[in-house]
Short mmCIF file of C-alpha atoms in Angstrom, two decimals:
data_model
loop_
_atom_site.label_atom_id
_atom_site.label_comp_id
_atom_site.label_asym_id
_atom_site.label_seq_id
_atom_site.Cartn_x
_atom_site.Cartn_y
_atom_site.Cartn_z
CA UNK A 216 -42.28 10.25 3.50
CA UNK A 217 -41.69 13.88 3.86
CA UNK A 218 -39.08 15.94 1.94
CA UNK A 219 -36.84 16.41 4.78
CA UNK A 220 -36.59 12.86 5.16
CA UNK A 221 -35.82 11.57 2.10
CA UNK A 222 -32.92 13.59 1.68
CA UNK A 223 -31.55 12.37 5.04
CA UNK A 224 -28.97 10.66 4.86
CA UNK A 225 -28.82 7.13 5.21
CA UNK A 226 -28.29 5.68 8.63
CA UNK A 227 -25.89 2.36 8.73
CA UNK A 228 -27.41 0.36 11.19
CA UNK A 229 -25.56 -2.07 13.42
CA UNK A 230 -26.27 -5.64 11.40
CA UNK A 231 -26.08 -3.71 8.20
CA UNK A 232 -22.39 -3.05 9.69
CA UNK A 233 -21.42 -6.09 10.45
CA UNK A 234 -22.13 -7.88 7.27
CA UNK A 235 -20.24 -5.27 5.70
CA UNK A 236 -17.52 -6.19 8.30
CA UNK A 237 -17.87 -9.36 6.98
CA UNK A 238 -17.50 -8.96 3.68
CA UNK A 239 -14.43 -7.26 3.96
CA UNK A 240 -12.70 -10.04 5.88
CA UNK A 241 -13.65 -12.61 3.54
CA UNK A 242 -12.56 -10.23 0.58
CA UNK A 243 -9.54 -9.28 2.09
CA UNK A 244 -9.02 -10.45 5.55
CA UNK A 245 -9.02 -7.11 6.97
CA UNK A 246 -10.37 -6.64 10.32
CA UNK A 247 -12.88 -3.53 10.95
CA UNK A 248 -13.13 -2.77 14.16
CA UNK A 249 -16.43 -2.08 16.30
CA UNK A 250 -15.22 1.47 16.15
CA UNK A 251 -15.47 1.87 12.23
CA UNK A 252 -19.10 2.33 11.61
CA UNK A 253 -18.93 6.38 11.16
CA UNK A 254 -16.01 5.95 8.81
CA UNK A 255 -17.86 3.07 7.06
CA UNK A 256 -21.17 5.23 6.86
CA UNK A 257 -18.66 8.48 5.72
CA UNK A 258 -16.72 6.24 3.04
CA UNK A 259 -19.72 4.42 1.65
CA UNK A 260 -22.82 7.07 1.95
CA UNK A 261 -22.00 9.34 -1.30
CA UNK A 262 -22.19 5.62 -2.80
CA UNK A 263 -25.65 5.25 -1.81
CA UNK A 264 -26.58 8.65 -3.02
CA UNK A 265 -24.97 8.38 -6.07
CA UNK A 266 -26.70 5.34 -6.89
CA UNK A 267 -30.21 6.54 -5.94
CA UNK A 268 -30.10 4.21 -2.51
CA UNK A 269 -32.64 4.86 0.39
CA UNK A 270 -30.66 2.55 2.83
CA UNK A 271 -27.52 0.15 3.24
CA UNK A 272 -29.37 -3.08 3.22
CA UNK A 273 -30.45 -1.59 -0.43
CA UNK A 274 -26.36 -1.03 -1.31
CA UNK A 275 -25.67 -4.66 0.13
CA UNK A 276 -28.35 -6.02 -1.93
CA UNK A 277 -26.01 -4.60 -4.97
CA UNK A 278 -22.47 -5.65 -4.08
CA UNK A 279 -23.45 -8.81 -4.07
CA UNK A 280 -24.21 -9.20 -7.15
CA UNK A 281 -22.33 -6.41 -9.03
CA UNK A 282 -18.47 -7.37 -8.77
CA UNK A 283 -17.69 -3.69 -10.30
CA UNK A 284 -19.80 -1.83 -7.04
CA UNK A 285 -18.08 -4.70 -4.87
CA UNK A 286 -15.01 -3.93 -6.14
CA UNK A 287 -15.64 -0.29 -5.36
CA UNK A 288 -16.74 -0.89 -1.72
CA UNK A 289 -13.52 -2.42 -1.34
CA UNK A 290 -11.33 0.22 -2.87
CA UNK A 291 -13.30 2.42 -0.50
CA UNK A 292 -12.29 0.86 2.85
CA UNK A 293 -9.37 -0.35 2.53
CA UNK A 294 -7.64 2.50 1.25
CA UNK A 295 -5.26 3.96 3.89
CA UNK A 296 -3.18 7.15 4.26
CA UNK A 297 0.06 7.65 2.87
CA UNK A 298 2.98 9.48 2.09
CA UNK A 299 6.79 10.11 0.76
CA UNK A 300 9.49 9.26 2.64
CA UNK A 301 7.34 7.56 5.77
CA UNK A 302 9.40 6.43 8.39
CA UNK A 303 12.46 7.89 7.24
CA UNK A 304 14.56 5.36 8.77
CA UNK A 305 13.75 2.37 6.96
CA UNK A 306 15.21 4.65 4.02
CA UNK A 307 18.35 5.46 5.68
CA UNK A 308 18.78 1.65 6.57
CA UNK A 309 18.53 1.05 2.55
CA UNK A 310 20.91 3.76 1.99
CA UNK A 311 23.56 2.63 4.72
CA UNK A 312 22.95 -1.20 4.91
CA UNK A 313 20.73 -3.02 2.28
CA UNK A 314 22.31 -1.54 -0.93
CA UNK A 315 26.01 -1.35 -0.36
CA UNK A 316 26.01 -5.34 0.87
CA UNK A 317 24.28 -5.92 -2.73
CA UNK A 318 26.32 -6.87 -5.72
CA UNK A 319 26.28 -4.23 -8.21
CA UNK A 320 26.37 -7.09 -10.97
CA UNK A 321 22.99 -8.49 -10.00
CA UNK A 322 19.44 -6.54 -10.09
CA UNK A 323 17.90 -5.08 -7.35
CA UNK A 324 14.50 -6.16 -7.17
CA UNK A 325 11.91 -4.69 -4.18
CA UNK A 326 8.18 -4.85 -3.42
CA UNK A 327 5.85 -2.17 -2.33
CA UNK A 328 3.17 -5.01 -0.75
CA UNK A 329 0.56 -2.09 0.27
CA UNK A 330 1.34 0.29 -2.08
CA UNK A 331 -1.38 2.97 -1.74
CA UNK A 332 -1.55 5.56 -4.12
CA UNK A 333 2.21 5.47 -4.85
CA UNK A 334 4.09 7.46 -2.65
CA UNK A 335 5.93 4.52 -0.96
CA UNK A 336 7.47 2.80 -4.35
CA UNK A 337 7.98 6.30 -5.57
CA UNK A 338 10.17 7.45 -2.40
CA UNK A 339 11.99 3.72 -3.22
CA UNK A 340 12.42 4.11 -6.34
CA UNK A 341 14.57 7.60 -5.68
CA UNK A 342 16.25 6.02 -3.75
CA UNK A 343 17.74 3.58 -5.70
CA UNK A 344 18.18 6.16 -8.70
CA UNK A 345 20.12 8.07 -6.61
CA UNK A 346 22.34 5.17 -5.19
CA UNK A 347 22.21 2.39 -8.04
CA UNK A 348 22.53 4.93 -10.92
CA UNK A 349 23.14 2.82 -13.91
CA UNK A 350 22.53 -0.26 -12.24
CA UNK A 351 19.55 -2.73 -13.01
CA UNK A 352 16.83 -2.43 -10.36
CA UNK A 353 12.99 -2.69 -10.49
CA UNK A 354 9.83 -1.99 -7.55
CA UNK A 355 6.36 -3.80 -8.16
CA UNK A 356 4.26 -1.78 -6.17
CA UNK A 357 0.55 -3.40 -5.37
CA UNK A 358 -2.73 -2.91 -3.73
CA UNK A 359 -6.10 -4.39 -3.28
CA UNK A 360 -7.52 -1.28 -4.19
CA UNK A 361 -8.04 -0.78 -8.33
CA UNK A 362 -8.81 2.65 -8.05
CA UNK A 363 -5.83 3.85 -5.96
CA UNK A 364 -3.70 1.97 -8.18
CA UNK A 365 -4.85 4.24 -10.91
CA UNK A 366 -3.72 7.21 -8.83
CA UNK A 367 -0.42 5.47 -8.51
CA UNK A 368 0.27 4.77 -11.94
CA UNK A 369 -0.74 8.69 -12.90
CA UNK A 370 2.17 9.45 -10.43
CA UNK A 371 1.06 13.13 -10.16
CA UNK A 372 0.35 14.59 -6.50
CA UNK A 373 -0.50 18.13 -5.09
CA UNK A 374 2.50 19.91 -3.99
CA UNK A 375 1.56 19.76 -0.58
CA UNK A 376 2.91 16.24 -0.87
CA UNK A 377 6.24 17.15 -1.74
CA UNK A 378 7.36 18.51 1.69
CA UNK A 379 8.64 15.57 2.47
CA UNK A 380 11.07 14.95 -0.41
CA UNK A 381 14.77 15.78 -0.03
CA UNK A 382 15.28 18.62 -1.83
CA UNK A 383 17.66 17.19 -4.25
CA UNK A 384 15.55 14.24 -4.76
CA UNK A 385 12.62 16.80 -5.84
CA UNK A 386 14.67 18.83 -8.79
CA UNK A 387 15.89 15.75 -10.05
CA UNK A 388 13.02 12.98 -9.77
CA UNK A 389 10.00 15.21 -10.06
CA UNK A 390 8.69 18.07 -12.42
CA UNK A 391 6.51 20.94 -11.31
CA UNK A 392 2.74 21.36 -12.99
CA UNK A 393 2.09 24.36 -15.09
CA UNK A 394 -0.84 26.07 -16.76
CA UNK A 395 -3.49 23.79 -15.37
CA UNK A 396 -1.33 21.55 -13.74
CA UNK A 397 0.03 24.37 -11.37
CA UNK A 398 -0.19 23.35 -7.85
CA UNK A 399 0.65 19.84 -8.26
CA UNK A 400 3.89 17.52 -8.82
CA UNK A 401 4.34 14.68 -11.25
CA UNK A 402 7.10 11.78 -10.97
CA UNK A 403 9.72 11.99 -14.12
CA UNK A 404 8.81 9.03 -16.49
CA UNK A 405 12.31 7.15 -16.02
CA UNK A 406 11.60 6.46 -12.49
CA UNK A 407 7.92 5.47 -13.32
CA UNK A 408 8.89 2.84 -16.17
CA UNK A 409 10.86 1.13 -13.45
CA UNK A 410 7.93 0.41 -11.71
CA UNK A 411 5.07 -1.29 -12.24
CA UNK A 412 1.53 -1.21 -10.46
CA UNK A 413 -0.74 -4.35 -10.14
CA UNK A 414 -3.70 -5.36 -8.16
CA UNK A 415 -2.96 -8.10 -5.31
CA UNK A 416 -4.98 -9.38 -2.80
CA UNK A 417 -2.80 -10.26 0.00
CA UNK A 418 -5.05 -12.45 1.16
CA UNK A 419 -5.69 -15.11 -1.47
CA UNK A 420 -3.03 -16.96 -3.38
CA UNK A 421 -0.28 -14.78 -4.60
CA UNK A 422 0.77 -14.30 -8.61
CA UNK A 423 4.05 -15.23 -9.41
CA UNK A 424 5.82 -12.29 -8.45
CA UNK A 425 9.23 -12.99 -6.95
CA UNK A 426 11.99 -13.12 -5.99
CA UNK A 427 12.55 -9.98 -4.33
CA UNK A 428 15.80 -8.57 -2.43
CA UNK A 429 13.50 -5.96 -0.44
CA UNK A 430 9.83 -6.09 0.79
CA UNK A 431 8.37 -3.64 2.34
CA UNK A 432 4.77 -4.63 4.12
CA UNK A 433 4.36 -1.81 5.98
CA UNK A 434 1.28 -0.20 8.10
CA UNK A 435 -0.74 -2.76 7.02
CA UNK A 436 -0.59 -5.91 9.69
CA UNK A 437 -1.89 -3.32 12.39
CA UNK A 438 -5.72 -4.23 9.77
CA UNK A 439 -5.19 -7.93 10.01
CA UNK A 440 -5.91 -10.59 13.06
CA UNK A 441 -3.38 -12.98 14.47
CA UNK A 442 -4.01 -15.87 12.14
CA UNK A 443 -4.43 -13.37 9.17
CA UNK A 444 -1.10 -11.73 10.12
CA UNK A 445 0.66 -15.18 9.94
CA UNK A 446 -0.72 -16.37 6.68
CA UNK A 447 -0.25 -13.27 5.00
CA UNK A 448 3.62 -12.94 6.17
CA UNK A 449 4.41 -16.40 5.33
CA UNK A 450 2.95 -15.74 2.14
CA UNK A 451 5.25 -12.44 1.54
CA UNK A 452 7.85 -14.11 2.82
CA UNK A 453 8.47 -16.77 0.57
CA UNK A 454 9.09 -14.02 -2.12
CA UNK A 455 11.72 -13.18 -0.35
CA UNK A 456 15.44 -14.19 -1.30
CA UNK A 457 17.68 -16.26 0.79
CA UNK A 458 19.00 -13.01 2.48
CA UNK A 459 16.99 -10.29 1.56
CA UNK A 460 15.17 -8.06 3.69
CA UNK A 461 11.71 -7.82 5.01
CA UNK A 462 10.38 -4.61 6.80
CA UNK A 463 6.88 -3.39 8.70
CA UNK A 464 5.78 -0.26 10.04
CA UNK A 465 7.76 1.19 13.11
CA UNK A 466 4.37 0.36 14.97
CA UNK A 467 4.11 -3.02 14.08
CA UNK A 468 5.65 -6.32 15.14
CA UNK A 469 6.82 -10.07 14.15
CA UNK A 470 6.67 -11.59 17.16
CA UNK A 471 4.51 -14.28 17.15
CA UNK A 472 3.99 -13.79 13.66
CA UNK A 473 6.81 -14.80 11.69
CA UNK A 474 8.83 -18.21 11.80
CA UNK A 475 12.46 -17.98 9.98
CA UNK A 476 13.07 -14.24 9.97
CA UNK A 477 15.99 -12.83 11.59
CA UNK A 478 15.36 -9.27 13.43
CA UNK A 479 18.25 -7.16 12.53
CA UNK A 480 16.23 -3.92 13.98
CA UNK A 481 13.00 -3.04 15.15
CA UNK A 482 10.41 -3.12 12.58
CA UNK A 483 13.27 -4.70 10.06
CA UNK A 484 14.18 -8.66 9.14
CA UNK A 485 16.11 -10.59 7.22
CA UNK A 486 15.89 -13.79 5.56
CA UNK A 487 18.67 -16.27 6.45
CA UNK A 488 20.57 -17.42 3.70
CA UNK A 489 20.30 -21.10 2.61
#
């Protein structure tokens, strides 16, 4: 083999691709489309080279038997973008709607299902500072992914991230980096010990978890085929309280999905009460 080609980089061929499609359905029941092989290749290939690996039948040989380089894999491809404040209206409807129906006596409990690396339960959780002050209210924010839960719990992001953020919501819930944290943003530790971070596979049997007033499963059922989509919601669902409120990404929909939800908006539900 000459020089030139052994620093080539690896080429994911197609039946290399589909087992690795197939892995991540059984792992996680996300679907990867035909048209994911480049960003497979791009999200696995420094993998392969930083393991020494000529090719991906090589790297499949290892992820089947190494949970930890599975696990990896995983938190490789099914990591999706994210950011504060997304779909600002599902924020105003918590402002305007959810929290001034609920009884100030009783905690406020709500669920980032797809987490990310934080942003969403972080953007929450101002939220409810801002409106519950002094009241009791928690988020459990989770993810398949054990490495961008990390990132969540660390709670510190690159200023570029801020835009987003009301203004107010930044000088009171954040505090700017200096000396060699200059250039980046880091949530105050009062709203972070309100939340807490834990791997779930969405997928698979859930923990005990619940009840929850608010779930947000958002941007994620777009990954997930029809079947999938209903076992998954029904799943989330029956976290839910008699009444509390169940939302998706403004690109998504229930129909067909979901059985017992009431649709009080697009992209928002409710849970009858008993």
């Amino acid at each position: 083999m000459s020089a030139q080609a052994a620093l080539a980089a690896p080429v994911l061929e197609g039946p290399e691709f589909e087992r690795i499609r197939v892995l991540v359905h059984e792992a996680t029941g996300i679907h990867l489309g035909e048209t994911k092989q480049s960003m497979v290749a791009g999200r696995l290939g420094k993998r392969l080279k930083h393991l020494g690996l000529r090719d991906y039948g090589a790297y499949l040989s290892v992820i089947t038997d190494d949970a930890a380089e599975r696990q990896t894999a995983l938190d490789l491809l099914t990591t999706n973008e994210t950011y504060f404040f997304r779909e600002p209206r599902h924020y105003d409807f918590v402002r305007e709607t959810v929290l001034p129906a609920h009884p100030r006596s009783e905690p406020f409990r709500a669920w980032s299902a797809a987490s990310s690396s934080g942003e969403e339960a972080y953007s929450l959780a101002m939220l409810l500072a801002d409106r519950l002050e002094g009241g009791d209210w928690r988020i459990l924010g989770s993810d398949i992914s054990t490495q961008i839960l990390e990132a969540a719990r660390r709670a510190q992001y690159p200023m570029s991230r801020a835009e987003r953020i009301p203004r107010e919501y930044l000088k009171r819930f954040c505090l700017r980096g200096t000396g060699p944290h200059e250039g980046t943003f880091l949530v105050d530790r009062p709203l972070r010990a309100r939340i807490e971070f834990r791997q779930v596979n969405l997928n698979a049997s859930l923990p005990s978890l619940g009840p929850f007033d608010l779930i947000l499963l958002r941007n994620v059922l777009i990954y997930f085929q029809m079947e999938k989509k209903r076992e998954v919601v029904r799943r989330v669902v029956e976290r839910l309280k008699p009444g509390g409120w169940f939302m998706v990404g403004h690109s998504e929909s229930l129909h067909g999905v979901a059985e017992g939800l009431e649709t009080v908006a697009p992209s928002i539900y409710r849970k009858p009460r008993e």
